[in-house]
Amino acid sequence: RVIGETPALLQFEGGRTAPKNHEGSGWKWVIGAGNVQGQKQKDEASRQAEIAAALKAREERLAEENAQKVKDKERRAAEKAAQQDGKGDKDQEEPTIQTGEVKHEAGTTKDKATEMEVEKETIAAEKAEIQDVKSEDNEHKEEKDDVEEKKAEKEKEEDQKEKEKTKDKEHAKEKEKKDSEKEKGKAKEKEKAKEKEKDKEKVKEKEKEREKDKKEKKNKES
């Protein structure tokens, strides 16, 4: 774990240090499991910032190149106008130089055509590079969307499991309540049965007493 750093060194727990320029060869970063999500978010933000900076830098470079091209075009136009003016003067004074001037003009036209081709190729390469960056960004966005979708599905599954657990608990409570009511009903039935037995015993006692009274009465009469 890094606890401090200097322009050249990283300081770790336990007093150890490591040179920054040995990253990848002498040591490497290890991300803890608890920090993976936070590191992914940081990497995503850093990536977006790098892409935005790269696009901005390209736009600025293209703007500078276009401005330079305009200046070069104006300079070449001025040079061409000056050459034409000089050519007119030389035609009057030295007609024999005309052939050299025509060759020079042809060479200038060829150079311009070459510059235009190079410029077109450069612009096409830059457009392709920008398109690659956009495609990569879109792929990364799709990957992020997939991760978010999986996360949402996982949360949905967990929520469904929690609902099922709640239902199971409710069913268990309901079953327990019914069982308790059944036990109470059985206890009441037992109580009723006991009462009936007591009533029967009372009836038998009364009958015995009647029989006894009858016998005693007969004995007295005899």
CSV table of C-alpha atoms in Angstrom, one decimal:
chain,number,residue,atom,x,y,z
A,1,ARG,CA,0.0,0.0,0.0
A,2,VAL,CA,1.4,3.4,-1.0
A,3,ILE,CA,1.6,5.9,1.8
A,4,GLY,CA,3.7,8.7,0.2
A,5,GLU,CA,5.8,9.6,-2.8
A,6,THR,CA,8.6,11.9,-4.0
A,7,PRO,CA,9.4,13.0,-7.6
A,8,ALA,CA,11.5,9.8,-8.1
A,9,LEU,CA,10.3,7.3,-5.4
A,10,LEU,CA,7.1,5.7,-4.0
A,11,GLN,CA,7.0,5.0,-0.3
A,12,PHE,CA,5.1,1.9,0.9
A,13,GLU,CA,4.0,0.6,4.3
A,14,GLY,CA,6.8,-0.9,6.3
A,15,GLY,CA,9.4,1.6,5.2
A,16,ARG,CA,10.0,0.1,1.7
A,17,THR,CA,10.5,2.4,-1.3
A,18,ALA,CA,10.6,1.8,-5.1
A,19,PRO,CA,11.8,3.9,-8.0
A,20,LYS,CA,9.0,5.2,-10.2
A,21,ASN,CA,10.9,4.5,-13.4
A,22,HIS,CA,11.0,0.7,-12.6
A,23,GLU,CA,7.2,0.4,-13.0
A,24,GLY,CA,6.4,-2.7,-15.0
A,25,SER,CA,9.9,-4.2,-14.8
A,26,GLY,CA,10.7,-4.1,-11.1
A,27,TRP,CA,7.3,-3.7,-9.6
A,28,LYS,CA,3.6,-3.4,-10.7
A,29,TRP,CA,0.4,-2.1,-9.3
A,30,VAL,CA,-2.0,-4.5,-7.6
A,31,ILE,CA,-5.6,-3.4,-7.0
A,32,GLY,CA,-7.4,-4.7,-4.0
A,33,ALA,CA,-10.8,-6.5,-4.5
A,34,GLY,CA,-12.6,-3.8,-2.5
A,35,ASN,CA,-11.3,-1.0,-4.8
A,36,VAL,CA,-12.0,-2.7,-8.2
A,37,GLN,CA,-15.3,-0.8,-8.7
A,38,GLY,CA,-13.8,2.5,-7.7
A,39,GLN,CA,-10.7,1.9,-9.9
A,40,LYS,CA,-12.9,1.1,-12.9
A,41,GLN,CA,-14.8,4.3,-12.4
A,42,LYS,CA,-11.5,6.2,-12.2
A,43,ASP,CA,-10.2,4.5,-15.3
A,44,GLU,CA,-13.4,5.3,-17.2
A,45,ALA,CA,-13.2,9.0,-16.2
A,46,SER,CA,-9.5,9.1,-17.1
A,47,ARG,CA,-10.2,7.4,-20.4
A,48,GLN,CA,-13.0,9.8,-21.3
A,49,ALA,CA,-10.7,12.7,-20.4
A,50,GLU,CA,-7.9,11.3,-22.6
A,51,ILE,CA,-10.3,10.9,-25.5
A,52,ALA,CA,-11.6,14.4,-25.1
A,53,ALA,CA,-8.1,15.8,-24.8
A,54,ALA,CA,-6.9,13.9,-27.9
A,55,LEU,CA,-9.9,15.1,-30.0
A,56,LYS,CA,-9.3,18.7,-28.8
A,57,ALA,CA,-5.6,18.4,-29.6
A,58,ARG,CA,-6.4,17.1,-33.1
A,59,GLU,CA,-8.9,19.9,-33.7
A,60,GLU,CA,-6.4,22.5,-32.5
A,61,ARG,CA,-3.7,20.9,-34.7
A,62,LEU,CA,-6.0,20.8,-37.7
A,63,ALA,CA,-6.9,24.5,-37.1
A,64,GLU,CA,-3.2,25.4,-36.9
A,65,GLU,CA,-2.4,23.4,-40.0
A,66,ASN,CA,-5.3,25.0,-41.9
A,67,ALA,CA,-4.1,28.5,-40.8
A,68,GLN,CA,-0.6,27.6,-41.9
A,69,LYS,CA,-1.9,26.3,-45.2
A,70,VAL,CA,-3.8,29.5,-45.8
A,71,LYS,CA,-0.6,31.5,-45.0
A,72,ASP,CA,1.4,29.3,-47.4
A,73,LYS,CA,-1.2,29.7,-50.1
A,74,GLU,CA,-1.1,33.4,-49.7
A,75,ARG,CA,2.7,33.4,-49.7
A,76,ARG,CA,2.8,31.2,-52.9
A,77,ALA,CA,0.3,33.5,-54.5
A,78,ALA,CA,2.4,36.5,-53.6
A,79,GLU,CA,5.5,34.8,-54.9
A,80,LYS,CA,3.7,33.8,-58.1
A,81,ALA,CA,2.6,37.4,-58.6
A,82,ALA,CA,6.1,38.6,-58.0
A,83,GLN,CA,7.5,36.0,-60.4
A,84,GLN,CA,5.0,37.1,-63.0
A,85,ASP,CA,5.9,40.7,-62.5
A,86,GLY,CA,9.6,39.7,-62.8
A,87,LYS,CA,8.9,37.5,-65.8
A,88,GLY,CA,7.3,40.4,-67.6
A,89,ASP,CA,10.3,42.6,-67.0
A,90,LYS,CA,12.7,39.8,-68.1
A,91,ASP,CA,10.6,39.2,-71.2
A,92,GLN,CA,11.2,42.8,-72.3
A,93,GLU,CA,14.9,42.8,-71.3
A,94,GLU,CA,16.0,39.1,-71.8
A,95,PRO,CA,13.7,37.0,-74.0
A,96,THR,CA,16.0,34.0,-73.9
A,97,ILE,CA,15.1,33.3,-70.2
A,98,GLN,CA,11.5,32.6,-71.0
A,99,THR,CA,12.0,28.8,-71.4
A,100,GLY,CA,13.5,28.6,-67.9
A,101,GLU,CA,10.6,30.5,-66.4
A,102,VAL,CA,8.1,28.1,-68.0
A,103,LYS,CA,10.0,25.1,-66.7
A,104,HIS,CA,10.0,26.7,-63.2
A,105,GLU,CA,6.3,27.4,-63.4
A,106,ALA,CA,5.7,23.7,-64.4
A,107,GLY,CA,7.8,22.6,-61.5
A,108,THR,CA,5.8,24.8,-59.1
A,109,THR,CA,2.5,23.4,-60.4
A,110,LYS,CA,3.8,19.9,-59.9
A,111,ASP,CA,4.9,20.7,-56.3
A,112,LYS,CA,1.5,22.1,-55.6
A,113,ALA,CA,-0.2,19.0,-56.8
A,114,THR,CA,2.1,16.9,-54.6
A,115,GLU,CA,1.3,19.1,-51.6
A,116,MET,CA,-2.4,18.7,-52.3
A,117,GLU,CA,-2.1,14.9,-52.4
A,118,VAL,CA,-0.1,14.8,-49.2
A,119,GLU,CA,-2.6,17.1,-47.6
A,120,LYS,CA,-5.5,14.9,-48.7
A,121,GLU,CA,-3.7,11.8,-47.4
A,122,THR,CA,-3.0,13.5,-44.1
A,123,ILE,CA,-6.6,14.6,-43.6
A,124,ALA,CA,-7.9,11.1,-44.6
A,125,ALA,CA,-5.5,9.5,-42.0
A,126,GLU,CA,-6.6,12.0,-39.3
A,127,LYS,CA,-10.3,11.3,-40.1
A,128,ALA,CA,-9.6,7.5,-39.9
A,129,GLU,CA,-7.8,8.0,-36.6
A,130,ILE,CA,-10.7,10.0,-35.2
A,131,GLN,CA,-13.2,7.4,-36.4
A,132,ASP,CA,-11.1,4.6,-34.7
A,133,VAL,CA,-11.2,6.6,-31.5
A,134,LYS,CA,-14.9,7.1,-31.7
A,135,SER,CA,-15.4,3.4,-32.6
A,136,GLU,CA,-13.3,2.4,-29.6
A,137,ASP,CA,-15.3,4.8,-27.4
A,138,ASN,CA,-18.5,3.3,-28.7
A,139,GLU,CA,-17.3,-0.2,-27.9
A,140,HIS,CA,-16.3,0.8,-24.5
A,141,LYS,CA,-19.7,2.4,-24.0
A,142,GLU,CA,-21.4,-0.8,-25.1
A,143,GLU,CA,-19.2,-2.8,-22.7
A,144,LYS,CA,-20.2,-0.4,-19.9
A,145,ASP,CA,-23.9,-0.7,-20.9
A,146,ASP,CA,-23.5,-4.5,-20.7
A,147,VAL,CA,-22.0,-4.3,-17.2
A,148,GLU,CA,-24.8,-2.0,-16.1
A,149,GLU,CA,-27.4,-4.3,-17.6
A,150,LYS,CA,-25.9,-7.3,-15.8
A,151,LYS,CA,-25.7,-5.4,-12.6
A,152,ALA,CA,-29.4,-4.4,-13.0
A,153,GLU,CA,-30.3,-8.1,-13.7
A,154,LYS,CA,-28.4,-9.2,-10.7
A,155,GLU,CA,-30.1,-6.6,-8.5
A,156,LYS,CA,-33.4,-7.7,-9.9
A,157,GLU,CA,-32.7,-11.4,-9.1
A,158,GLU,CA,-31.6,-10.5,-5.6
A,159,ASP,CA,-34.8,-8.5,-5.1
A,160,GLN,CA,-36.8,-11.4,-6.4
A,161,LYS,CA,-35.0,-13.8,-4.0
A,162,GLU,CA,-35.7,-11.4,-1.1
A,163,LYS,CA,-39.4,-11.3,-2.1
A,164,GLU,CA,-39.5,-15.1,-2.2
A,165,LYS,CA,-37.8,-15.3,1.2
A,166,THR,CA,-40.4,-12.9,2.6
A,167,LYS,CA,-43.2,-15.0,1.1
A,168,ASP,CA,-41.7,-18.1,2.6
A,169,LYS,CA,-41.5,-16.4,6.0
A,170,GLU,CA,-45.2,-15.3,5.7
A,171,HIS,CA,-46.2,-18.9,4.7
A,172,ALA,CA,-44.3,-20.3,7.7
A,173,LYS,CA,-46.0,-17.9,10.0
A,174,GLU,CA,-49.4,-18.7,8.6
A,175,LYS,CA,-48.7,-22.4,8.9
A,176,GLU,CA,-47.5,-21.9,12.5
A,177,LYS,CA,-50.7,-20.0,13.2
A,178,LYS,CA,-52.9,-22.7,11.7
A,179,ASP,CA,-51.0,-25.4,13.7
A,180,SER,CA,-51.4,-23.3,16.9
A,181,GLU,CA,-55.2,-23.0,16.2
A,182,LYS,CA,-55.4,-26.8,15.6
A,183,GLU,CA,-53.6,-27.5,18.9
A,184,LYS,CA,-56.0,-25.1,20.6
A,185,GLY,CA,-59.0,-26.9,19.0
A,186,LYS,CA,-57.6,-30.3,20.1
A,187,ALA,CA,-57.1,-29.0,23.7
A,188,LYS,CA,-60.7,-27.7,23.7
A,189,GLU,CA,-62.0,-31.1,22.4
A,190,LYS,CA,-60.1,-32.9,25.2
A,191,GLU,CA,-61.6,-30.5,27.7
A,192,LYS,CA,-65.1,-31.3,26.4
A,193,ALA,CA,-64.4,-35.0,26.5
A,194,LYS,CA,-63.3,-34.7,30.1
A,195,GLU,CA,-66.4,-32.8,30.9
A,196,LYS,CA,-68.6,-35.5,29.3
A,197,GLU,CA,-66.7,-38.2,31.3
A,198,LYS,CA,-67.4,-36.2,34.5
A,199,ASP,CA,-71.1,-35.9,33.6
A,200,LYS,CA,-71.2,-39.7,33.0
A,201,GLU,CA,-69.6,-40.3,36.3
A,202,LYS,CA,-72.1,-38.0,38.0
A,203,VAL,CA,-75.0,-39.9,36.4
A,204,LYS,CA,-73.6,-43.2,37.5
A,205,GLU,CA,-73.2,-41.9,41.1
A,206,LYS,CA,-76.8,-40.8,41.1
A,207,GLU,CA,-78.0,-44.2,39.8
A,208,LYS,CA,-75.9,-45.9,42.5
A,209,GLU,CA,-77.5,-43.7,45.1
A,210,ARG,CA,-81.0,-44.4,43.8
A,211,GLU,CA,-80.3,-48.2,43.8
A,212,LYS,CA,-79.0,-47.9,47.4
A,213,ASP,CA,-82.1,-45.9,48.5
A,214,LYS,CA,-84.4,-48.5,46.9
A,215,LYS,CA,-82.6,-51.4,48.7
A,216,GLU,CA,-82.7,-49.5,52.0
A,217,LYS,CA,-86.5,-48.8,51.6
A,218,LYS,CA,-87.2,-52.5,50.8
A,219,ASN,CA,-85.3,-53.6,53.9
A,220,LYS,CA,-87.3,-51.3,56.1
A,221,GLU,CA,-90.6,-52.5,54.6
A,222,SER,CA,-89.6,-56.1,55.2
